[in-house]
JSON list of C-alpha atoms in Angstrom, two decimals:
[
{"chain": "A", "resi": 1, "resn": "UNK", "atom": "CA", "xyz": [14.09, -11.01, 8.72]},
{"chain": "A", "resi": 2, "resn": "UNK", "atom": "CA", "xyz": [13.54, -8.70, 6.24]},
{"chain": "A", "resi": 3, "resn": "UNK", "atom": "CA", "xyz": [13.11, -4.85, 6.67]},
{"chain": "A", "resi": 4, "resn": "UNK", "atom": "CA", "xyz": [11.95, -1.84, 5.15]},
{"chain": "A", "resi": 5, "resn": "UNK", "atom": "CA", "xyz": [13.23, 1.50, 6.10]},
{"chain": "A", "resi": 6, "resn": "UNK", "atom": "CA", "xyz": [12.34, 5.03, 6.10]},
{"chain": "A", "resi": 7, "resn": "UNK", "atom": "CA", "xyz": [13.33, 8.68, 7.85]},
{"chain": "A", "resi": 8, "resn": "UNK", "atom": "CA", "xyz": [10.74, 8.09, 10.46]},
{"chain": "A", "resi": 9, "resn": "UNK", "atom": "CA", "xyz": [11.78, 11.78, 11.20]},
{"chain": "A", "resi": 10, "resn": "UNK", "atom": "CA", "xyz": [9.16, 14.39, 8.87]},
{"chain": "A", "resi": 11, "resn": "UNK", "atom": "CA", "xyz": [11.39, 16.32, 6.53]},
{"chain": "A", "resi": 12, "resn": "UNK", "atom": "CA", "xyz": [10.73, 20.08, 6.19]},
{"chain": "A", "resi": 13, "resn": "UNK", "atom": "CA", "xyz": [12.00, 21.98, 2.76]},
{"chain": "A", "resi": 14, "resn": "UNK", "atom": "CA", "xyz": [11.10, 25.19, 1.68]},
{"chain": "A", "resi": 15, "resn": "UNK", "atom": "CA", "xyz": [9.24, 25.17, -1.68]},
{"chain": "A", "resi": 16, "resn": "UNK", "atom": "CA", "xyz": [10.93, 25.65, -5.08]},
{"chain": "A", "resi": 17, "resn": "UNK", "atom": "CA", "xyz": [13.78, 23.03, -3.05]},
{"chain": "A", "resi": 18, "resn": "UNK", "atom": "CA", "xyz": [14.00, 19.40, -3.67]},
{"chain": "A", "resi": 19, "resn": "UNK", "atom": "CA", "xyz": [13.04, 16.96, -1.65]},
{"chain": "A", "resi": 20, "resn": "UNK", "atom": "CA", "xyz": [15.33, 14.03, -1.27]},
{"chain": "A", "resi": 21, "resn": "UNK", "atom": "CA", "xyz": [14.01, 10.85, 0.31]},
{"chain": "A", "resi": 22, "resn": "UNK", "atom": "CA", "xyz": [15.32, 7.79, 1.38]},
{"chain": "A", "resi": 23, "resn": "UNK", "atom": "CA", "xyz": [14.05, 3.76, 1.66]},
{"chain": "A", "resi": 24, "resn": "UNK", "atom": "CA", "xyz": [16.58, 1.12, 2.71]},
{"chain": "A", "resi": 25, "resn": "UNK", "atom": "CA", "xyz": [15.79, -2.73, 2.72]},
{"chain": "A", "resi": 26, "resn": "UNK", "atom": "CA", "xyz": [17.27, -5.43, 3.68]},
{"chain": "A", "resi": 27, "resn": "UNK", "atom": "CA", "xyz": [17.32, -9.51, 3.32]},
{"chain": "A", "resi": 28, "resn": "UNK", "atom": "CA", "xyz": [15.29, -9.00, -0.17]},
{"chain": "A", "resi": 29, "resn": "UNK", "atom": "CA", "xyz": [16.01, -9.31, -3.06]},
{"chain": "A", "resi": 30, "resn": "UNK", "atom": "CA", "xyz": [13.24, -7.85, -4.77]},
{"chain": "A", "resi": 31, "resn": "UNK", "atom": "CA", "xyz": [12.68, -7.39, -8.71]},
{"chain": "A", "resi": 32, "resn": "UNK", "atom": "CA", "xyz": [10.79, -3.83, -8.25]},
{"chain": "A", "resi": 33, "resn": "UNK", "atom": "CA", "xyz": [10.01, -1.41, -5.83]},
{"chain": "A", "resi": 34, "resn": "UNK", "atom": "CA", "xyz": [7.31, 1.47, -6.26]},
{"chain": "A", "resi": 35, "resn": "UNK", "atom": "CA", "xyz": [6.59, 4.47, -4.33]},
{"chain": "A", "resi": 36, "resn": "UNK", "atom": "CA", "xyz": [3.32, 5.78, -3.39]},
{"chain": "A", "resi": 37, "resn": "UNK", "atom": "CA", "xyz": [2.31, 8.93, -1.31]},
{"chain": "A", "resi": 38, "resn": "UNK", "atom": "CA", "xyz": [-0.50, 8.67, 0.92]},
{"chain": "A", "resi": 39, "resn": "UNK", "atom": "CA", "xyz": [-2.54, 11.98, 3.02]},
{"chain": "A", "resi": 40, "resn": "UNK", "atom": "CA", "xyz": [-4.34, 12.05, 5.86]},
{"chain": "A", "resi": 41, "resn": "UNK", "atom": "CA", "xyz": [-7.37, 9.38, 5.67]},
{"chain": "A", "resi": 42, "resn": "UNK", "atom": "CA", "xyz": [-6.86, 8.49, 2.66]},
{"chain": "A", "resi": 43, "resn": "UNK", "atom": "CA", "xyz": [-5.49, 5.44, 0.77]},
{"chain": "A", "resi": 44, "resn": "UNK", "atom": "CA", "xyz": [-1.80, 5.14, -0.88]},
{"chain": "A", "resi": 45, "resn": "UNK", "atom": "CA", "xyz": [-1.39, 6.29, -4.05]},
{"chain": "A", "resi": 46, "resn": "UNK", "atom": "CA", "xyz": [0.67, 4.77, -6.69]},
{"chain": "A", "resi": 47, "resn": "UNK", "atom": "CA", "xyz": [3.79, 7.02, -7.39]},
{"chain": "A", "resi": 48, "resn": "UNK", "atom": "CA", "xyz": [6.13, 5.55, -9.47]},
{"chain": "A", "resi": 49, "resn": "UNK", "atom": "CA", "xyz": [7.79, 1.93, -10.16]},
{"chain": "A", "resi": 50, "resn": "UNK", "atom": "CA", "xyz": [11.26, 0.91, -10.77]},
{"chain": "A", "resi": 51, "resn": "UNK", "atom": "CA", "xyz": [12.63, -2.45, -11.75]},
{"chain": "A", "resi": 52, "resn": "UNK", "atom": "CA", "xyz": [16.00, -4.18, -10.19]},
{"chain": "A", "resi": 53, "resn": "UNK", "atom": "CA", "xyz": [17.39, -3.60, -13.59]},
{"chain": "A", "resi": 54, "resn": "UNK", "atom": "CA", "xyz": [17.02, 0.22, -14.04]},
{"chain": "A", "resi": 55, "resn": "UNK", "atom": "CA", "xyz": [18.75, 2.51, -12.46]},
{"chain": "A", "resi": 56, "resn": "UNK", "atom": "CA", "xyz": [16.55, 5.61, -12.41]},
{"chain": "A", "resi": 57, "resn": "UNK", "atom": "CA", "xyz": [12.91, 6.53, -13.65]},
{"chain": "A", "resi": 58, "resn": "UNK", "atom": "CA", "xyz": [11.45, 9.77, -13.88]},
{"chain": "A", "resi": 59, "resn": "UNK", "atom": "CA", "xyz": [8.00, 11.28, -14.07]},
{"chain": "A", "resi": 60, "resn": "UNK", "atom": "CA", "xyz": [7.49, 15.09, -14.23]},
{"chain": "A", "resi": 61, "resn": "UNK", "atom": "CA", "xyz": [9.07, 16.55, -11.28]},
{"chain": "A", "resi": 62, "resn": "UNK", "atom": "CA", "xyz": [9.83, 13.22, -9.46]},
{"chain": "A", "resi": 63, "resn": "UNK", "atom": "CA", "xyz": [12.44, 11.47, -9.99]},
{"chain": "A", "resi": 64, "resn": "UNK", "atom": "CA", "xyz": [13.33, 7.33, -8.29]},
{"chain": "A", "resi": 65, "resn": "UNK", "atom": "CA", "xyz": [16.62, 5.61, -8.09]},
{"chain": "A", "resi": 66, "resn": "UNK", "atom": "CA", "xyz": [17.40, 2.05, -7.40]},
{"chain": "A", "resi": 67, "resn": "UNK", "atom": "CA", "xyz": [20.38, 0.51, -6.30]},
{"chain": "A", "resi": 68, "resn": "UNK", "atom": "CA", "xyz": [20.92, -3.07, -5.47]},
{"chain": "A", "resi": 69, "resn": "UNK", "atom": "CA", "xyz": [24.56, -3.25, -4.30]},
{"chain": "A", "resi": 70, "resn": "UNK", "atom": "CA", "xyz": [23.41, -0.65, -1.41]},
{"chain": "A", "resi": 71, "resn": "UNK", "atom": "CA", "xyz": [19.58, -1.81, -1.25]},
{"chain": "A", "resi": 72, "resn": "UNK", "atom": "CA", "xyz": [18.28, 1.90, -0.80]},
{"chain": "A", "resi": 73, "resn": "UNK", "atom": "CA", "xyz": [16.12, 3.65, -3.51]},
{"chain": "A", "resi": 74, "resn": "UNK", "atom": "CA", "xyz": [16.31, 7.53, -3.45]},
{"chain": "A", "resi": 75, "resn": "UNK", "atom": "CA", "xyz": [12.87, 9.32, -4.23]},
{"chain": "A", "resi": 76, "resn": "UNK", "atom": "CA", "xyz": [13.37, 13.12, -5.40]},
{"chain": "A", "resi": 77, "resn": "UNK", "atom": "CA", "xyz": [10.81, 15.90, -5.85]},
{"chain": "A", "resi": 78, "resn": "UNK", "atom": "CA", "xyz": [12.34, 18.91, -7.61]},
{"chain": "A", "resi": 79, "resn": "UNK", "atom": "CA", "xyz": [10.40, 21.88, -7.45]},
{"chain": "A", "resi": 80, "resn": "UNK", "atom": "CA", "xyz": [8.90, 21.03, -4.41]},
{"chain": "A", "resi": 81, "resn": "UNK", "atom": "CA", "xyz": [5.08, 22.87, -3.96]},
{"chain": "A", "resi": 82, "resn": "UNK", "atom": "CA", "xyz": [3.07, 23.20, -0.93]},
{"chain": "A", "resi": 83, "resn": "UNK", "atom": "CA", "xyz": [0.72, 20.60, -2.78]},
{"chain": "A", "resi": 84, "resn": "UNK", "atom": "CA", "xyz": [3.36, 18.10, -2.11]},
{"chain": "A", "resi": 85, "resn": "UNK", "atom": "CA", "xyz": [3.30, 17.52, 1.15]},
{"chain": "A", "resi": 86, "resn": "UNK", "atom": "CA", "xyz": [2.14, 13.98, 2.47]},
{"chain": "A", "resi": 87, "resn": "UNK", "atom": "CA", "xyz": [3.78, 10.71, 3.49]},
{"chain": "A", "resi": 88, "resn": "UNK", "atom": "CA", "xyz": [5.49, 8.94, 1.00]},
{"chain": "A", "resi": 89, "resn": "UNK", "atom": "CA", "xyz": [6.02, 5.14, 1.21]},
{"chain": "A", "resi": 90, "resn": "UNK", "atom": "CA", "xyz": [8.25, 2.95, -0.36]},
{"chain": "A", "resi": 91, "resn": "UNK", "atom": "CA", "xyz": [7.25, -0.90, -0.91]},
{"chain": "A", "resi": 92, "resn": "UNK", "atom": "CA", "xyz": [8.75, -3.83, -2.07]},
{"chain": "A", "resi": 93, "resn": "UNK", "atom": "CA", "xyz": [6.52, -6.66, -3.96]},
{"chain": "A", "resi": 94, "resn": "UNK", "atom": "CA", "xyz": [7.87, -10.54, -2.76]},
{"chain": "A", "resi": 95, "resn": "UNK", "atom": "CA", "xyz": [9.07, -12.56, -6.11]},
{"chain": "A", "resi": 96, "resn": "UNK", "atom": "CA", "xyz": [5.38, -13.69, -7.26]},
{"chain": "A", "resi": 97, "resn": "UNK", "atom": "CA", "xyz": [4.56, -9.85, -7.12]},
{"chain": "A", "resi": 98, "resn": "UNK", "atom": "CA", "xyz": [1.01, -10.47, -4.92]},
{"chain": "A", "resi": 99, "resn": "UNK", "atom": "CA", "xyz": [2.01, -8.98, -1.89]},
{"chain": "A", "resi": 100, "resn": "UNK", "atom": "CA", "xyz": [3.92, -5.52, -1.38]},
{"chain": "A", "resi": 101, "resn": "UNK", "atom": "CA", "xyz": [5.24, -4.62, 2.12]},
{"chain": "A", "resi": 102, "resn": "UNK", "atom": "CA", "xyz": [5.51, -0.98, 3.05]},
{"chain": "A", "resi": 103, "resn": "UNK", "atom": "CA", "xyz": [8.33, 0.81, 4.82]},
{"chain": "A", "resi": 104, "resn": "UNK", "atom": "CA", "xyz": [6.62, 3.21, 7.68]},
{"chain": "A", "resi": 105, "resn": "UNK", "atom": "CA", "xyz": [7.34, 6.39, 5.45]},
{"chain": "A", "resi": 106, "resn": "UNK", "atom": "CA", "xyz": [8.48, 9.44, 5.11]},
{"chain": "A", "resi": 107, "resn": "UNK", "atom": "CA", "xyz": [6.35, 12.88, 6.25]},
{"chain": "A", "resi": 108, "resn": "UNK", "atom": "CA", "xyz": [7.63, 15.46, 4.03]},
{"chain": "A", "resi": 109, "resn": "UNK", "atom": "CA", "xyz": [6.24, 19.23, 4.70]},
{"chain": "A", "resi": 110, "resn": "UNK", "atom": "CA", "xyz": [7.17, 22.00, 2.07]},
{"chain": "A", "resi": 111, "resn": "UNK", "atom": "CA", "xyz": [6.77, 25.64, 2.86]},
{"chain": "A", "resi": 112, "resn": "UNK", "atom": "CA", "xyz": [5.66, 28.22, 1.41]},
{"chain": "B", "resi": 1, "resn": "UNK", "atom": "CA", "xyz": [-10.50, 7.98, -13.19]},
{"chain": "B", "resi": 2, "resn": "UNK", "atom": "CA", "xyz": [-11.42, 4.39, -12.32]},
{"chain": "B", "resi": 3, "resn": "UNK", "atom": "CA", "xyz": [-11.43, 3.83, -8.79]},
{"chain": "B", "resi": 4, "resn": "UNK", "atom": "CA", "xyz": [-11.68, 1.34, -6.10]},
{"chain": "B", "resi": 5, "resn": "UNK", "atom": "CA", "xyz": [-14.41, 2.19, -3.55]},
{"chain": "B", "resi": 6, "resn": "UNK", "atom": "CA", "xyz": [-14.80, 0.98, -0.29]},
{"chain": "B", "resi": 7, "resn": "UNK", "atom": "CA", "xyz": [-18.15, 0.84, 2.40]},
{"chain": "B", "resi": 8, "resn": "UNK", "atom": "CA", "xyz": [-19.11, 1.20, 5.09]},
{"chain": "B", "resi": 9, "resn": "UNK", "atom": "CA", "xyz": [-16.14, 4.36, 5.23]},
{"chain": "B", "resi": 10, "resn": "UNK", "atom": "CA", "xyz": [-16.35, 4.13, 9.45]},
{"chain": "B", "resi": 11, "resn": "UNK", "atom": "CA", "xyz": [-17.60, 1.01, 11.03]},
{"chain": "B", "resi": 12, "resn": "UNK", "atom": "CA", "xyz": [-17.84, 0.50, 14.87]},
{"chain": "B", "resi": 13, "resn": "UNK", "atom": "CA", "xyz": [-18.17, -2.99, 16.58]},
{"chain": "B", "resi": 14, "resn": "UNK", "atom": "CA", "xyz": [-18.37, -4.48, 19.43]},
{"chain": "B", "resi": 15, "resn": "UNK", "atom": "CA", "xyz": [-16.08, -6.82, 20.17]},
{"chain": "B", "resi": 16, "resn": "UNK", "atom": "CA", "xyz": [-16.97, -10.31, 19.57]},
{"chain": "B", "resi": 17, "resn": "UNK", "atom": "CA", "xyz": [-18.93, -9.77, 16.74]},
{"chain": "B", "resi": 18, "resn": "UNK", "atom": "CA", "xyz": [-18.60, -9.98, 12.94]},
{"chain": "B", "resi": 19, "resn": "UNK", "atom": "CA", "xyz": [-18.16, -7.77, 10.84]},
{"chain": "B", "resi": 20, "resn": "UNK", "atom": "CA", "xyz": [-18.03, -7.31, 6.98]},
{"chain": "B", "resi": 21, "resn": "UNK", "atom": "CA", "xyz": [-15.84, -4.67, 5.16]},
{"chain": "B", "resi": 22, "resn": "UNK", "atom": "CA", "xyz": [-16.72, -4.14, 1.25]},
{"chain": "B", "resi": 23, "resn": "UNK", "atom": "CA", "xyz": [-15.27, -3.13, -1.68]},
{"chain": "B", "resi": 24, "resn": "UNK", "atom": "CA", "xyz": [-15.58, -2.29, -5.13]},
{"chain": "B", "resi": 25, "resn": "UNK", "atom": "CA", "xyz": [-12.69, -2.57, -7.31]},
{"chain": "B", "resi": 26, "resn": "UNK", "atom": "CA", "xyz": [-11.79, -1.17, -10.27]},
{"chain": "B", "resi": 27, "resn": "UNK", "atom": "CA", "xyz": [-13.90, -3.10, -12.90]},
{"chain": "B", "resi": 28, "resn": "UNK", "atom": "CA", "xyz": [-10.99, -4.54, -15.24]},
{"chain": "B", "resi": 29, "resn": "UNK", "atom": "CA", "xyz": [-8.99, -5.32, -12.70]},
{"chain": "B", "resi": 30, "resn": "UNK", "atom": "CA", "xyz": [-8.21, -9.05, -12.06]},
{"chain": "B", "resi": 31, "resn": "UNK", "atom": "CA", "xyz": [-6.51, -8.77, -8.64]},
{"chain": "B", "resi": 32, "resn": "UNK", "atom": "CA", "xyz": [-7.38, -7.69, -5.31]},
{"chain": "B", "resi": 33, "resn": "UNK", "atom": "CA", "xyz": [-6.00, -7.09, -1.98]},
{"chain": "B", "resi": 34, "resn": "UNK", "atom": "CA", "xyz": [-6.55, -6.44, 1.89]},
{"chain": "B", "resi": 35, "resn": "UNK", "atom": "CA", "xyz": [-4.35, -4.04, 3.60]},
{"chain": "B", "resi": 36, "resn": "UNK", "atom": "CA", "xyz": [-4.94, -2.70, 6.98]},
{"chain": "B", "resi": 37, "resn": "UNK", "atom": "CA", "xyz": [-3.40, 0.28, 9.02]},
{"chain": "B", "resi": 38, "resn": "UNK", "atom": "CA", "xyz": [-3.33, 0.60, 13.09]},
{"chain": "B", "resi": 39, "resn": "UNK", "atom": "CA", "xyz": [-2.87, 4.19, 13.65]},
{"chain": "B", "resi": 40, "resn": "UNK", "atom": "CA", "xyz": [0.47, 5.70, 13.50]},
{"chain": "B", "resi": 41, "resn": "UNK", "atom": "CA", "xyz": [1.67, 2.09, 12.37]},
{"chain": "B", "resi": 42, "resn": "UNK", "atom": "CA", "xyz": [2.78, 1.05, 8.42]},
{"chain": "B", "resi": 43, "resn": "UNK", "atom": "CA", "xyz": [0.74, -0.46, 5.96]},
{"chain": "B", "resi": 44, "resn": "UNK", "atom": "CA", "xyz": [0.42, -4.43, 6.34]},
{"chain": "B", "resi": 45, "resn": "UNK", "atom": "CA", "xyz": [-0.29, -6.79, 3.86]},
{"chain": "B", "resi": 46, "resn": "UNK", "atom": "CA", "xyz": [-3.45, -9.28, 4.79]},
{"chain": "B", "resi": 47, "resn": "UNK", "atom": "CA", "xyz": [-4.35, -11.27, 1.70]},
{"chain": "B", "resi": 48, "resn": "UNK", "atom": "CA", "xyz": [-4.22, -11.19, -2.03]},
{"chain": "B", "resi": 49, "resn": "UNK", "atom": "CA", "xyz": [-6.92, -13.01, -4.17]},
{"chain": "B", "resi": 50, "resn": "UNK", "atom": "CA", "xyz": [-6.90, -14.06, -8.01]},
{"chain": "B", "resi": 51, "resn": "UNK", "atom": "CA", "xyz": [-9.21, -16.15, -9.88]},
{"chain": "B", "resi": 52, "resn": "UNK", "atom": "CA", "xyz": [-11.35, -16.50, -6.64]},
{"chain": "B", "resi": 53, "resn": "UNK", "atom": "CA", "xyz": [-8.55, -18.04, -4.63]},
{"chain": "B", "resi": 54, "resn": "UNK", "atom": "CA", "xyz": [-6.38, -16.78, -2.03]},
{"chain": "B", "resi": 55, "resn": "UNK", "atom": "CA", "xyz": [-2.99, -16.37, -3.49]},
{"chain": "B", "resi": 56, "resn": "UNK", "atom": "CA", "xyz": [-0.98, -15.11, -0.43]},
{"chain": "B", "resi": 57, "resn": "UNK", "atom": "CA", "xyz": [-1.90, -14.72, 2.76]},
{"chain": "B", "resi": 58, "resn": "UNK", "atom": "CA", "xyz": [0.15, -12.84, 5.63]},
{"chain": "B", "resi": 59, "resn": "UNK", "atom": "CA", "xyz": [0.62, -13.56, 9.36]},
{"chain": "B", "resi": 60, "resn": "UNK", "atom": "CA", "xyz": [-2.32, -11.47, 10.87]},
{"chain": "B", "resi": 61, "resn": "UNK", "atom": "CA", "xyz": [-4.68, -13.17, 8.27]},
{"chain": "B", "resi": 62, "resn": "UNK", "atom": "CA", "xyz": [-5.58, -16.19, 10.42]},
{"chain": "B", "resi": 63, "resn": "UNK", "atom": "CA", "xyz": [-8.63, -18.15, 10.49]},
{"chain": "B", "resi": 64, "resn": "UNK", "atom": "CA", "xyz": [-10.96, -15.26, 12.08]},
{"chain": "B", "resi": 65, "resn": "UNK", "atom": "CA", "xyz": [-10.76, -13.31, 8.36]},
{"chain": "B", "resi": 66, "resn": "UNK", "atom": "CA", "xyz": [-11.78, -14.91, 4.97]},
{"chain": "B", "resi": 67, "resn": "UNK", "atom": "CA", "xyz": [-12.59, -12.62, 1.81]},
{"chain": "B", "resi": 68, "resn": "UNK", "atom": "CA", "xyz": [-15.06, -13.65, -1.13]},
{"chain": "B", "resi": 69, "resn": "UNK", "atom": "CA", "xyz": [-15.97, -12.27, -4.43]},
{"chain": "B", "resi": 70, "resn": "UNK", "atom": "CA", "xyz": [-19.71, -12.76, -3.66]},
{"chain": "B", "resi": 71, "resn": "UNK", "atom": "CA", "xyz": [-20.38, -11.32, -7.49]},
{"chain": "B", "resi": 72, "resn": "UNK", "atom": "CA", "xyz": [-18.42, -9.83, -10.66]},
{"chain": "B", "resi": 73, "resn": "UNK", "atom": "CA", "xyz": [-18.30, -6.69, -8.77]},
{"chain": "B", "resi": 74, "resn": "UNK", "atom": "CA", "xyz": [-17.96, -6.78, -4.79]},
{"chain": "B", "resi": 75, "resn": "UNK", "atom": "CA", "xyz": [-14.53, -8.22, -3.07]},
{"chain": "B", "resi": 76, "resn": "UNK", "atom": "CA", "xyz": [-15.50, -8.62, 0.98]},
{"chain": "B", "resi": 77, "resn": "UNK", "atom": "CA", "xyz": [-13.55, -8.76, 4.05]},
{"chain": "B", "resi": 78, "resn": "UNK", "atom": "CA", "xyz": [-15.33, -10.68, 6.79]},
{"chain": "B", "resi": 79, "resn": "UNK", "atom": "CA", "xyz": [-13.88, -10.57, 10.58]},
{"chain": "B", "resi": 80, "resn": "UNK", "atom": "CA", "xyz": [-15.64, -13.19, 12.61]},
{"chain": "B", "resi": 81, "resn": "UNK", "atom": "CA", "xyz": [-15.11, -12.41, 16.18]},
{"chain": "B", "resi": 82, "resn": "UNK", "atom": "CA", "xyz": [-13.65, -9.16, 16.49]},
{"chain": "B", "resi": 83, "resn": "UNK", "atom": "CA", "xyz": [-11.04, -8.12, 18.79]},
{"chain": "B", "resi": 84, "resn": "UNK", "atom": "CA", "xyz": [-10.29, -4.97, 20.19]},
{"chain": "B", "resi": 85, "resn": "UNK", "atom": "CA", "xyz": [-6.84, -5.62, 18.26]},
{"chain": "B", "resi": 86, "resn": "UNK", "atom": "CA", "xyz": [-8.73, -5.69, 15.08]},
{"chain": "B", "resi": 87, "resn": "UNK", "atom": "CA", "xyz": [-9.24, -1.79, 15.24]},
{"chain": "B", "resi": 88, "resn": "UNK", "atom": "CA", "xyz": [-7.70, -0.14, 12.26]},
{"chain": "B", "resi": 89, "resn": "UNK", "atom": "CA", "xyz": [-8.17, 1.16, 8.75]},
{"chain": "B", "resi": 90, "resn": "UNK", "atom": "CA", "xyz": [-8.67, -1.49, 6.26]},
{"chain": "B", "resi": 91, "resn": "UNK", "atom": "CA", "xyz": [-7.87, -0.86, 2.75]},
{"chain": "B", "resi": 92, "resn": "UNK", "atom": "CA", "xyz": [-9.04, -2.76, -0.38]},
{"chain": "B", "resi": 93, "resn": "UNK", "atom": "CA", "xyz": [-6.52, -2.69, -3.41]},
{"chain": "B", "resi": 94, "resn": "UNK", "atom": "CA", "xyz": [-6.73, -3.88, -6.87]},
{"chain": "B", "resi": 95, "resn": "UNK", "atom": "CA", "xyz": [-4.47, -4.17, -9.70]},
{"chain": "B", "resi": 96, "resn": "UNK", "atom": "CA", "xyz": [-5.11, -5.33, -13.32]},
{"chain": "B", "resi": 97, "resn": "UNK", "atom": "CA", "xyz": [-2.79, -8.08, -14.08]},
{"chain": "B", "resi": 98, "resn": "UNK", "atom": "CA", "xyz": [-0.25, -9.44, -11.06]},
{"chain": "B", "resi": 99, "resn": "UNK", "atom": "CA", "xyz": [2.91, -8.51, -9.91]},
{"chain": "B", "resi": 100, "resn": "UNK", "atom": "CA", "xyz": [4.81, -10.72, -12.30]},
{"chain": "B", "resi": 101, "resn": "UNK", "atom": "CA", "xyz": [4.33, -8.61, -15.37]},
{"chain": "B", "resi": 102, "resn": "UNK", "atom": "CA", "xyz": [5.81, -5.40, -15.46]},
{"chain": "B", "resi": 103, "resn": "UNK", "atom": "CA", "xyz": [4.60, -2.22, -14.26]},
{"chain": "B", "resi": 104, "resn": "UNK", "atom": "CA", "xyz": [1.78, -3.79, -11.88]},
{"chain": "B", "resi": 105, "resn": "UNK", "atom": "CA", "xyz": [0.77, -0.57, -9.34]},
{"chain": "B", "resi": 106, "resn": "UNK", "atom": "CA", "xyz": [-2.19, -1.09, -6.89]},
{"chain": "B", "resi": 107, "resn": "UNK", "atom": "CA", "xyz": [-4.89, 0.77, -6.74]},
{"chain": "B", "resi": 108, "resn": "UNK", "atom": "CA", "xyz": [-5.74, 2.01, -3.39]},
{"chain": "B", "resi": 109, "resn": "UNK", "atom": "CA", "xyz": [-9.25, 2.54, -1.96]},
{"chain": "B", "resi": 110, "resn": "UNK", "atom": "CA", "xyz": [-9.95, 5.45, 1.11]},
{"chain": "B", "resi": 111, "resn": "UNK", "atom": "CA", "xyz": [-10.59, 2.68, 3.27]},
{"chain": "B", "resi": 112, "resn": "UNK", "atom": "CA", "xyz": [-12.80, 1.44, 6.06]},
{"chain": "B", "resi": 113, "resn": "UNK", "atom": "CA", "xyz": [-12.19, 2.65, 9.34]},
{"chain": "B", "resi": 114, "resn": "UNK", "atom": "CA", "xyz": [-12.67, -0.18, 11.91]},
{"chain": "B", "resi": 115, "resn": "UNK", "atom": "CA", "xyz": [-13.44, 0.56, 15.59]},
{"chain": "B", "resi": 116, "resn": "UNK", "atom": "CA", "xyz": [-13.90, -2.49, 18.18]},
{"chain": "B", "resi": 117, "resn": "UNK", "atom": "CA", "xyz": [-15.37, -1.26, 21.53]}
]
């Protein structure tokens, strides 16, 4: 069956440090995968998106990378601020694109 | 910013009955999705909708949920006989063309918190 995989564990960086985090799959074979960060009570957030056929995309301070021969995607924050700490999710879309399934995320905490 | 709104933002039920979660997506947008969250749990796919059809559908969305488009603006989730299972955060999402065309992110709503007693 196929699976989506995060740190379940929270990962705690002190700020001006970047934040490395990590979403595995497996049995997909999907043609993009997007990152969103989501707070407390509130709804995901769209991140950033990456397509099976790029190897990296960057916006501002974070950074995604995508590889298919390992099926993992790295998500970066350099710089890391206070601000930045929430959840972030990784999710794959199935091959028509109308449904994306979520790993269980990642809790990252930066400090001061 | 645009944004996809949902109501009521805390609902409580009691079990057995039905119960309607609404939403207002964002007003260009062609597609629309449930989500719903159990506490502590991951984000899980319910239904998509395009062209006022169901496109996908997942597992949990069996014959006790159906959405509409009542009107060019509201997107509804109706439960008909809750279950104390049911209890979660639902989340409406909409996106403005579908996932087969490139760079295709959802937009999230806050969500509905659902309690069944």
């Amino acid at each position: 069956s196929q699976k989506i995989e995060q740190n379940s564990e929270a990962l705690n960086i002190q700020e001006g440090k970047t934040a490395t985090l990590t979403c595995n799959y497996t049995n997909y074979s999907p043609a993009y995968l997007q990152w969103y960060r989501q707070d407390p009570g509130r709804g995901p957030v769209f991140l950033l998106l990456i397509r099976e056929n790029e190897k990296e995309k960057r916006k501002e301070r974070l950074k995604v990378t995508f590889d298919t021969t390992l099926k993992q995607s790295l998500f970066h924050i350099t710089a890391s601020q206070p601000a930045d700490s929430a959840t972030y999710l990784c999710a794959l879309a199935n091959n028509a694109g109308n449904m994306l399934t979520f790993g269980g995320g990642t809790r990252l905490m930066v400090k001061p | 910013e645009p944004e996809v709104t949902q109501t009521p933002s805390h609902q409580v039920t009691q079990m057995g009955q039905e119960v309607i979660l609404r939403c207002v997506p964002i007003s260009n947008h062609l597609y629309f999705y449930w989500y719903r969250q159990i506490l502590g749990q991951k984000v899980e796919f319910l239904v998509s909708f395009y062209n006022n059809e169901i496109s996908e559908k997942s597992e949990i969305f069996d014959d006790q949920f159906s959405v509409e488009r009542p009107d060019g603006s509201n997107f509804t989730l109706k439960i008909r006989s809750t279950k104390l299972e049911d209890s979660a955060m639902y989340f409406c999402a909409s996106s403005e063309l579908g996932g087969g065309f490139d760079n295709q992110p959802q937009h999230f709503g806050d969500g509905t918190r659902l309690s069944i007693l």
